[in-house]
CSV table of C-alpha atoms and ligand atoms in Angstrom, one decimal:
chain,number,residue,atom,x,y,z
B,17,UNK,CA,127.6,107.4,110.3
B,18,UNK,CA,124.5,106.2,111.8
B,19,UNK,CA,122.4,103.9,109.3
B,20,UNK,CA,118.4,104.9,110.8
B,21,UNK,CA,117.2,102.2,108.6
B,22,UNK,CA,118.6,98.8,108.0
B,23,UNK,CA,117.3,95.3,106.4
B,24,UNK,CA,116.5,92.3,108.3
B,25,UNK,CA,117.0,89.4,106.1
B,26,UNK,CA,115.5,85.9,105.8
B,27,UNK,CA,117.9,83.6,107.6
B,28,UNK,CA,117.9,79.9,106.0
B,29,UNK,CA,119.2,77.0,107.7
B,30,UNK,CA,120.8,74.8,104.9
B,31,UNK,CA,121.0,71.8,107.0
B,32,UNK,CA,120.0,71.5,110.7
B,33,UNK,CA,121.2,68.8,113.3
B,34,UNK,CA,119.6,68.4,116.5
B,35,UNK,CA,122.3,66.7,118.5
B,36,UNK,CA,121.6,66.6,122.3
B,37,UNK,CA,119.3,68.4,124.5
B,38,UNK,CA,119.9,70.4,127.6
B,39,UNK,CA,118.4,70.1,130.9
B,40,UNK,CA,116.4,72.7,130.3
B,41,UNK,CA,114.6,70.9,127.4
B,42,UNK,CA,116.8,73.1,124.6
B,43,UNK,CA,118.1,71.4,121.9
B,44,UNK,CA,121.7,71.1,121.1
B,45,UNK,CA,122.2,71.9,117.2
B,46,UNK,CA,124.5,72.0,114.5
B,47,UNK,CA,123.0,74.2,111.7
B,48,UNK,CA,124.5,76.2,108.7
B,49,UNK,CA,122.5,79.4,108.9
B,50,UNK,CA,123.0,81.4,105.5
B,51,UNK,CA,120.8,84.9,104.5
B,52,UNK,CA,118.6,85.4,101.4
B,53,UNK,CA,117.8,89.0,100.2
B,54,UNK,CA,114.7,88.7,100.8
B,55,UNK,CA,114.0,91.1,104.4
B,56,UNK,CA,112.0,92.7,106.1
B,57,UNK,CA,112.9,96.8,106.6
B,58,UNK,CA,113.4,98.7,110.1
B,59,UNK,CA,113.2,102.6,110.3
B,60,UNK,CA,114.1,105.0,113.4
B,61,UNK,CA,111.9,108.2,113.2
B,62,UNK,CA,112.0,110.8,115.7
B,63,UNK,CA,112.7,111.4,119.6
B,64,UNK,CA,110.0,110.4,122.0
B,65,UNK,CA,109.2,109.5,125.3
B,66,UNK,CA,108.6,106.0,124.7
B,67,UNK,CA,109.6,103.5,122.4
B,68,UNK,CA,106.8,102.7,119.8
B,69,UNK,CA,106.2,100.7,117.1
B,70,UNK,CA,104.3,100.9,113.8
B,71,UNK,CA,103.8,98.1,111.7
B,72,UNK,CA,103.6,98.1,107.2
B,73,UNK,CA,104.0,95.7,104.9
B,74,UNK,CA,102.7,92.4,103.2
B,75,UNK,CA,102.7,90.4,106.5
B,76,UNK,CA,102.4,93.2,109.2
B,77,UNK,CA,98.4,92.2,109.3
B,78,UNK,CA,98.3,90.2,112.7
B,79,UNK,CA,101.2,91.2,113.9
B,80,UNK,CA,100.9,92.9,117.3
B,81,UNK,CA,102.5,96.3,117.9
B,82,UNK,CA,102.9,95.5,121.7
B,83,UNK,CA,105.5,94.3,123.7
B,84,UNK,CA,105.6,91.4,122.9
B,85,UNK,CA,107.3,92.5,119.4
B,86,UNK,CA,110.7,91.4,119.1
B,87,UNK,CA,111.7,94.9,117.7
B,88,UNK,CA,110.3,96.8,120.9
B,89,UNK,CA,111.7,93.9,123.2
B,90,UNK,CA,115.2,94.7,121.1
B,91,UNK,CA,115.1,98.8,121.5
B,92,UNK,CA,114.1,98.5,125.3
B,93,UNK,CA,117.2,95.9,126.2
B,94,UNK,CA,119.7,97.8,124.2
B,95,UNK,CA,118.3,101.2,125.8
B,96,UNK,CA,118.3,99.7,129.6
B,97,UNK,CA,122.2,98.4,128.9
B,98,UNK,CA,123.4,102.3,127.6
B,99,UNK,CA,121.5,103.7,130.4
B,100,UNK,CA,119.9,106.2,128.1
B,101,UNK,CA,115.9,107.4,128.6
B,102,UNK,CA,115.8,108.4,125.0
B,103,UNK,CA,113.5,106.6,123.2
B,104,UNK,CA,112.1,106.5,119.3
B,105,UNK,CA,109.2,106.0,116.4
B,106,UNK,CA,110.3,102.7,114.9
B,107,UNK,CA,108.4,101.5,112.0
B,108,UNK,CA,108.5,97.8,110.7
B,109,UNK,CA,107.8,97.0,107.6
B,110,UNK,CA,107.4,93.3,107.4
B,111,UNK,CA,107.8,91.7,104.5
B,112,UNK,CA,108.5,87.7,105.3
B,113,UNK,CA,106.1,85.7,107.0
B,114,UNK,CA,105.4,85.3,110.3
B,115,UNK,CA,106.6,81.9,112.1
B,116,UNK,CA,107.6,80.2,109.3
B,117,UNK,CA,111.1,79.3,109.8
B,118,UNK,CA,113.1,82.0,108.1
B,119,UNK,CA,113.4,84.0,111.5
B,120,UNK,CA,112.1,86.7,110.6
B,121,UNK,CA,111.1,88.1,114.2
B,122,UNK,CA,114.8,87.1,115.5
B,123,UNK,CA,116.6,89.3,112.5
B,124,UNK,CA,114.0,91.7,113.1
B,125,UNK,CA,115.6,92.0,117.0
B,126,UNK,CA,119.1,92.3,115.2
B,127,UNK,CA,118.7,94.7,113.4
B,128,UNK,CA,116.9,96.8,116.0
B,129,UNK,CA,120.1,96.0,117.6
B,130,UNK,CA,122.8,96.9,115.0
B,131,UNK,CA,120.7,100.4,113.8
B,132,UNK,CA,120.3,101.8,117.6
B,133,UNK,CA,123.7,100.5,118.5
B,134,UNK,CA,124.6,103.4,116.3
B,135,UNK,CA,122.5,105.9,118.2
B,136,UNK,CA,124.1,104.9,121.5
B,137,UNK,CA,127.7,104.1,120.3
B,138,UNK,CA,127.3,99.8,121.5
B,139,UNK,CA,129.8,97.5,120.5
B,140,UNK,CA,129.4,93.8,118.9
B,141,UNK,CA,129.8,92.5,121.8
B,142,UNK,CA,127.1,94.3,123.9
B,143,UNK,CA,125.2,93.3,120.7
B,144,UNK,CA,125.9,89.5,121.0
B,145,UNK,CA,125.2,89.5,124.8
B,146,UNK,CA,122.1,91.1,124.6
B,147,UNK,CA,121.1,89.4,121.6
B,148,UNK,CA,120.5,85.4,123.2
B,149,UNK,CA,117.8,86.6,125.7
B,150,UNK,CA,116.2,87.5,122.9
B,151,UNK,CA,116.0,84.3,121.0
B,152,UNK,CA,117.9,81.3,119.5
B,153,UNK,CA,117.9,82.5,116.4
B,154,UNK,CA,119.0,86.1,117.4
B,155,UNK,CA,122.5,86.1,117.7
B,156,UNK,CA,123.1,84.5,114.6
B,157,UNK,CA,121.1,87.9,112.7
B,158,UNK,CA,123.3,90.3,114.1
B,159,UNK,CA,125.6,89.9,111.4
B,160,UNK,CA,123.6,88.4,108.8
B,161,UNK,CA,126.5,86.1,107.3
B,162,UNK,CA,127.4,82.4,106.4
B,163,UNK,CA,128.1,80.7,109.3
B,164,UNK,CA,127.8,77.5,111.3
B,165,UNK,CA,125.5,77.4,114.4
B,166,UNK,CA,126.0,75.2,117.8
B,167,UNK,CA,124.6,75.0,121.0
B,168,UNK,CA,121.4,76.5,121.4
B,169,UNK,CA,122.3,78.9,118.7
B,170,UNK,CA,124.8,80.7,120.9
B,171,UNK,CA,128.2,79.1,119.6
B,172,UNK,CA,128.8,80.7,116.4
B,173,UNK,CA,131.6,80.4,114.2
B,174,UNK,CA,132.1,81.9,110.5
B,175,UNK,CA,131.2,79.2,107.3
B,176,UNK,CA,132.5,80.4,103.9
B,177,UNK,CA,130.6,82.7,102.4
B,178,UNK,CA,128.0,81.4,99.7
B,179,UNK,CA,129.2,81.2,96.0
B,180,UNK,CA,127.2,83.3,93.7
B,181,UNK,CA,124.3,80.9,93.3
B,182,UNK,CA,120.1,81.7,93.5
B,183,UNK,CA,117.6,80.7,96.5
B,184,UNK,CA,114.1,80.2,95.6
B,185,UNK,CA,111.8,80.7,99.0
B,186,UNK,CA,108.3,79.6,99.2
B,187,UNK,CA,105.9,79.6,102.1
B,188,UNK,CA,102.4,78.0,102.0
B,189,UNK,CA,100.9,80.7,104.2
B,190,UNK,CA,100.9,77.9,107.2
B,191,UNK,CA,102.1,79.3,110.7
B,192,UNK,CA,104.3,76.7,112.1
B,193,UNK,CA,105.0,77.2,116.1
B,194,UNK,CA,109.0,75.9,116.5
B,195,UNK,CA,108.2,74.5,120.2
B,196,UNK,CA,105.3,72.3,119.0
B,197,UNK,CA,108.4,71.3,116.2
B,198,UNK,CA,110.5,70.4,118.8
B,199,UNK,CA,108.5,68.3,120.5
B,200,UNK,CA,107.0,66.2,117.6
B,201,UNK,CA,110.7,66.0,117.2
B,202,UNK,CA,111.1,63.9,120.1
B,203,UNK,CA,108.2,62.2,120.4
B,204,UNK,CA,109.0,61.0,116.4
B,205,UNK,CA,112.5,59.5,118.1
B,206,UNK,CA,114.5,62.3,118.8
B,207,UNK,CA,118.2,62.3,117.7
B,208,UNK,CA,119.6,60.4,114.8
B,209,UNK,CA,123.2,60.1,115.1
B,210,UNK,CA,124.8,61.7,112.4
B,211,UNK,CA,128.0,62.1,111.3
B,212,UNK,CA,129.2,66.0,111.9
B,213,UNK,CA,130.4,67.8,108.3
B,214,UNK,CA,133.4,69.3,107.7
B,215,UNK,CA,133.0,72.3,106.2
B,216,UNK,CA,135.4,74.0,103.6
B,217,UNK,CA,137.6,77.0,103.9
B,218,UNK,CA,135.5,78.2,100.9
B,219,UNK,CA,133.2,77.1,98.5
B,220,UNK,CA,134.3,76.7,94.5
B,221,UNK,CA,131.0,76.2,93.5
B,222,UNK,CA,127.2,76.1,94.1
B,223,UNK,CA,127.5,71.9,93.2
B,224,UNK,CA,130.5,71.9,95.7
B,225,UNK,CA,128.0,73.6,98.4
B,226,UNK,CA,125.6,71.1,97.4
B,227,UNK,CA,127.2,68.0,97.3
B,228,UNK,CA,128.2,68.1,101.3
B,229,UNK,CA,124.5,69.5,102.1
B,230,UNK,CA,123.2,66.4,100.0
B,231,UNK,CA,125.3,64.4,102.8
B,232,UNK,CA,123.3,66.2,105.9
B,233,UNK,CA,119.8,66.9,106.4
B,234,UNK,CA,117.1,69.4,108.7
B,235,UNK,CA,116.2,66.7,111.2
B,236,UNK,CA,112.9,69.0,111.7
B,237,UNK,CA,111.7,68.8,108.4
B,238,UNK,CA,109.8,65.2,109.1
B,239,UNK,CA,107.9,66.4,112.6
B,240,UNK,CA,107.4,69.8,110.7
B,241,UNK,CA,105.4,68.0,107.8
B,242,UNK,CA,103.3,65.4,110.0
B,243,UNK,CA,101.9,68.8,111.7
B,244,UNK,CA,101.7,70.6,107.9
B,245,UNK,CA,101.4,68.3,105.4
B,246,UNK,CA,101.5,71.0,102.6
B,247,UNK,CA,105.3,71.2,103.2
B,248,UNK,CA,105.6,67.7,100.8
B,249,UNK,CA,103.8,69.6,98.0
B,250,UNK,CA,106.4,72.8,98.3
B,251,UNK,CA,109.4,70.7,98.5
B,252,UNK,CA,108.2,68.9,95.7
B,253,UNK,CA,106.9,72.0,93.7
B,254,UNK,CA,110.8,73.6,94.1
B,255,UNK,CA,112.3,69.9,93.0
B,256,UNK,CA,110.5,69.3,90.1
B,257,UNK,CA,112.1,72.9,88.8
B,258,UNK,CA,114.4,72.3,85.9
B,259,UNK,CA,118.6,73.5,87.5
B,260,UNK,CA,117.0,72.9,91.1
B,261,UNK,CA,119.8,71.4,92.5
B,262,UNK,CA,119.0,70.9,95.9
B,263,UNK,CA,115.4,71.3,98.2
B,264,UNK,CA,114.5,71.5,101.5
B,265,UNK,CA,112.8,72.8,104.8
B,266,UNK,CA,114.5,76.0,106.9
B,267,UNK,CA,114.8,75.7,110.4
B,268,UNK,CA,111.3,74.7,111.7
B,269,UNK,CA,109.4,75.4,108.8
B,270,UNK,CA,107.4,75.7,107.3
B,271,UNK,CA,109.4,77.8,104.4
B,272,UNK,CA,110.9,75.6,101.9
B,273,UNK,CA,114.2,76.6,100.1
B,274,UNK,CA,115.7,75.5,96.4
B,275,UNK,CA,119.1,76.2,95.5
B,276,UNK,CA,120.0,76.9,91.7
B,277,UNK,CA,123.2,77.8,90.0
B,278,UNK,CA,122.4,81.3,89.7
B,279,UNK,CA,119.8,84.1,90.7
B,280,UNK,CA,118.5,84.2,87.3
B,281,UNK,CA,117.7,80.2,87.4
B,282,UNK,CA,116.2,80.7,90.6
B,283,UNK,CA,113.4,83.8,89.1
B,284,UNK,CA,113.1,81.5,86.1
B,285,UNK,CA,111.9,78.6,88.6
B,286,UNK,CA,109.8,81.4,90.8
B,287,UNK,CA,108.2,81.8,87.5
B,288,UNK,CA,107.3,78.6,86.5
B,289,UNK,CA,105.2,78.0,90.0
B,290,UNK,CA,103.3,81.8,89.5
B,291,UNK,CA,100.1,80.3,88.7
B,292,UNK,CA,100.6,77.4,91.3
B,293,UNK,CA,101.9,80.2,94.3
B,294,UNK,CA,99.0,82.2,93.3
B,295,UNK,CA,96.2,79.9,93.3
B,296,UNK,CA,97.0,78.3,96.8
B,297,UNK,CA,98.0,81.5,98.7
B,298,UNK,CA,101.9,80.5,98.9
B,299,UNK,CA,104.4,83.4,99.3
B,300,UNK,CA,107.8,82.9,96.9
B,301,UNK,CA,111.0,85.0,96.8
B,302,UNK,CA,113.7,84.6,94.8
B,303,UNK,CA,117.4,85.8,94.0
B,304,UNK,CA,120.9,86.1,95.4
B,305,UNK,CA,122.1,85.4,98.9
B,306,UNK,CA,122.6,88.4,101.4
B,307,UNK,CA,126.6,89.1,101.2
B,308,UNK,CA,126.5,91.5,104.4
B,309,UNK,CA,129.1,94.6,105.1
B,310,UNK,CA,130.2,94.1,108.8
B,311,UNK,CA,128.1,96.0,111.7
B,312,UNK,CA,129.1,99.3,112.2
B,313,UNK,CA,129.5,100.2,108.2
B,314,UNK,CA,126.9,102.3,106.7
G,562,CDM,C1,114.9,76.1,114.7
G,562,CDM,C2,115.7,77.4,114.6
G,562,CDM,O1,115.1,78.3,113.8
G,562,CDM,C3,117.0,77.0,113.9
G,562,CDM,O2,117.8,78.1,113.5
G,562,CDM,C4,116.0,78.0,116.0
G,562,CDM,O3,116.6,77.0,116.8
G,562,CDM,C5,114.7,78.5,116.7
G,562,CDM,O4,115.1,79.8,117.2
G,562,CDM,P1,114.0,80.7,117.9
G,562,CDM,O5,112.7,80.7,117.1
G,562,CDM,O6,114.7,82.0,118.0
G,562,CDM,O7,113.8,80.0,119.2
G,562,CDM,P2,113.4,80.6,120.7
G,562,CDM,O8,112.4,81.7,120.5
G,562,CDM,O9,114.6,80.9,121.4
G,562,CDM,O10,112.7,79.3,121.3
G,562,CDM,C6,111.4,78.9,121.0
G,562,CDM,C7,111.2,77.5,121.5
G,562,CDM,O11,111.8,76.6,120.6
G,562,CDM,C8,112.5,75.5,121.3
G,562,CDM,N1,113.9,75.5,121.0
G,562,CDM,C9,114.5,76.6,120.4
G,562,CDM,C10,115.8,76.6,120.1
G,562,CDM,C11,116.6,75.4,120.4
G,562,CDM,N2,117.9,75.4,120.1
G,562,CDM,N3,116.0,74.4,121.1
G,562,CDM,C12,114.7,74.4,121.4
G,562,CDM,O12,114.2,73.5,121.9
G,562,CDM,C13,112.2,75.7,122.8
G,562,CDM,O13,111.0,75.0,123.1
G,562,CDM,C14,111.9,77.2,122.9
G,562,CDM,O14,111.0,77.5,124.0
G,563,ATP,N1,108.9,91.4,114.7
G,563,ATP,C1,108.3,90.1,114.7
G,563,ATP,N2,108.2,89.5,113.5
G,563,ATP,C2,107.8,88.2,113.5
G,563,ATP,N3,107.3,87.6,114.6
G,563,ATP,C3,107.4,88.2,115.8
G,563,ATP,C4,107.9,89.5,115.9
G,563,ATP,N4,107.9,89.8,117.2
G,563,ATP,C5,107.4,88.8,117.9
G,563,ATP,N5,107.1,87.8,117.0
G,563,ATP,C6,106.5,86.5,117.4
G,563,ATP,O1,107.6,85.5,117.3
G,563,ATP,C7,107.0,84.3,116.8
G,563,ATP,C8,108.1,83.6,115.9
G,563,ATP,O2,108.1,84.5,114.7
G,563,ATP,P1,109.3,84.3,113.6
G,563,ATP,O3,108.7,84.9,112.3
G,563,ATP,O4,110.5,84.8,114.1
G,563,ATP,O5,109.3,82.7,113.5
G,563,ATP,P2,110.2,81.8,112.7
G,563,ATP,O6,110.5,82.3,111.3
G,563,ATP,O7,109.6,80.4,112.8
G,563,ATP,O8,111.6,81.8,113.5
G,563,ATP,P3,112.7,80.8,113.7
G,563,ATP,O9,113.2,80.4,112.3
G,563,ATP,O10,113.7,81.6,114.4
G,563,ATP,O11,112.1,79.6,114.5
G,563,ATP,C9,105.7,84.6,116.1
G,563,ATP,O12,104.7,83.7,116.6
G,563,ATP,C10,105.4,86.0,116.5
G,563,ATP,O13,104.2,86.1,117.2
C-alpha cells in the first residue's frame, strides 16, 4: 500500500563527536542520532506536470517554496533515478523550526523519499544512495530509528532502540547556520580526543541510557553558544526541571533536549517553563521517542 502522507520527525543527536576531518573540510563524526515525535507532515496530492510545493504550518513562514527546498530537491532526484516524467502537488506542513539542529529539512528529504518510493516501487537502497547528495543528516531520516552515526553521516549502524522514557525539546527561535558551527568549532580548537563509547545491545533503562551519555558530550555545543548565547539559558531552563535527568544541545543547535523517565515527566517539565517559553518566543515539544515501523510498511 502506498502511504501518500508520512511524518518527518525531529532527529536528536544525544551525543556528537567530531573526530577528524576530511580533505574536503567535512567533519568526521560519531553521533547517536535518536527521533522525537515531534515532526513535520508531508502529503502527495494529485498528478501534474511539475513537481510543486506548498508550504503550512507553524514554521512554514520564510520558508521558500523553490528549489532550493529539500522536499522538491528530494521528489526530483528520486523521479530522475525511476526515469518517470510524472510528477505531483506536495504539501509541507512544517511544524519544527528551521535550522535549528533537529534536521528538520534533511527528514523532510526522507520522507519525500520513503512516500514517492512507494509511487515508483524504489528500494532502500536506491533510497540510501540518493539520500547523501542530499545532506549529512539525510540518510540517517530515511528510517527514522536509533542508531549510531560515522563518517560524514554516511556510515550508519543500528543503536538499541530508546527505552520508554520522555524528551522535552525547546528552541529559542534563534537560526543557527551548521557551517558557521563547524568552523567556530575549529577555530575554538578543533578535536578533543575522546574516548569512543561502547554502546549496549539494548538499553534496561532511561538511567542506563543516561549514565554512558553523561560519559560523552556534543562537541558543538560550546562554538554553537559563543555564536547564541541564549543556548546557556535553555539548557539551564530544561536542567533546573525536577526528574531531568540529563540536558543538552542537538547536533548544531540551537535546539536543546532534556531527557526524563517518562513522557508524562517530560509534559510536566514542558509545563513548568509555559510562561517562560511564552514570554521569550521559544518553541517546546514534549513526549515519547519516535519507535518507527520499517520503510515500506503502511
Ligand atoms: C551537525 C549534524 O546535524 C549532526 O547530525 C550534521 O552533521 C549536519 O548535517 P546537515 O545539516 O545535513 O549538513 P549538510 O547540509 O550536508 O552540510 C552543511 C555544512 O555543514 C558542514 N558539515 C556538515 C556535516 C559534516 N559531517 N561535516 C561538516 O563539516 C559543512 O560545512 C557543510 O557544508
Ligand atoms: N524543507 C526544509 N525544511 C527546513 N529547511 C530547509 C528545507 N529545505 C531547505 N532548507 C534549508 O536548509 C537549511 C537547514 O535547515 P534544517 O532545518 O534542516 O537545519 P538543521 O535542523 O540545523 O539541520 P541539521 O540538524 O541537519 O544541521 C535551512 O537554512 C533552510 O533554508
Amino acid at each position: 500500500m502506498t502511504r501518500l502522507q508520512d511524518t518527518a520527525h525531529a532527529k536528536i543527536n544525544l551525543y556528537l563527536h567530531v573526530t577528524g576531518r576530511r580533505p574536503d573540510g567535512y567533519h568526521l563524526l560519531d553521533s547517536l542520532a535518536v527521533f522525537a515525535g515531534a515532526a513535520d507532515t508531508i502529503s502527495v496530492g494529485e498528478k501534474c506536470d511539475r513537481f510543486s510545493l506548498s508550504i503550512q504550518g507553524r514554521f512554514g513562514k520564510g520558508l521558500e517554496a523553490d528549489d532550493s527546498n529539500l522536499v522538491l530537491k528530494a521528489a526530483r532526484a528520486l523521479q530522475a533515478k525511476s526515469g518517470s516524467h510524472d510528477a505531483y502537488r506536495l504539501t509541507l506542513k512544517k511544524d519544527l523550526p528551521v535550522a535549528s539542529g533537529i534536521g528538520g529539512g534533511s527528514a523532510d528529504a526522507a520522507c519525500t523519499l520513503r512516500i514517492l518510493s512507494g509511487v515508483w516501487n524504489a528500494t532502500e537502497s536506491d533510497l540510501c544512495a540518493l539520500a547523501e547528495p542530499l545532506g549529512a543528516d539525510v540518510p540517517v531520516c530515511v528510517r527514522q530509528q536509533a542508531t549510531r552515526m560515522e563518517g560524514i553521516g554516511e556510515i550508519l549502524t543500528p543503536a538499541p532502540e530508546m527505552p520508554n522514557g520522555g524528551i522535552l525539546l525547546i528552541n529559542p527561535g534563534v537560526g543557527v547556520s551548521t557551517p558557521d558551527i563547524f568552523r567556530s568549532f575549529a577555530a575554538m580548537g578543533g578535536i578533543v580526543q575522546r574516548t569512543k563509547p561502547v554502546l549496549p545491545s539494548q538499553w534496561s533503562s532511561m538511567r542506563d541510557l543516561v549514565d554512558l551519555l553523561r560519559q560523552t558530550a556534543n562537541d558543538l555545543q560550546a562554538p554553537a553558544i559563543a555564536h547564541a548565547p541564549i543556548i546557556s539559558d535553555v539548557l539551564t531552563a530544561i536542567q533546573s526541571q525536577s526528574d531531568c535527568l540529563l540536558s543538552r544541545m542537538s547536533g548544531s543547535g540551537a535546539t536543546c533536549f532534556g531527557l526524563f523517565p517518562t513522557p508524562q515527566k517530560a509534559h510536566e517539565a514542558e509545563e513548568a517553563l509555559t510562561q517562560t517559553a511564552t514570554r521569550l518566543g521559544w518553541w517546546t515539544w514534549s513526549g515519547p521517542f519516535h519507535q518507527n515501523s520499517p520503510v515500506g510498511t503502511p
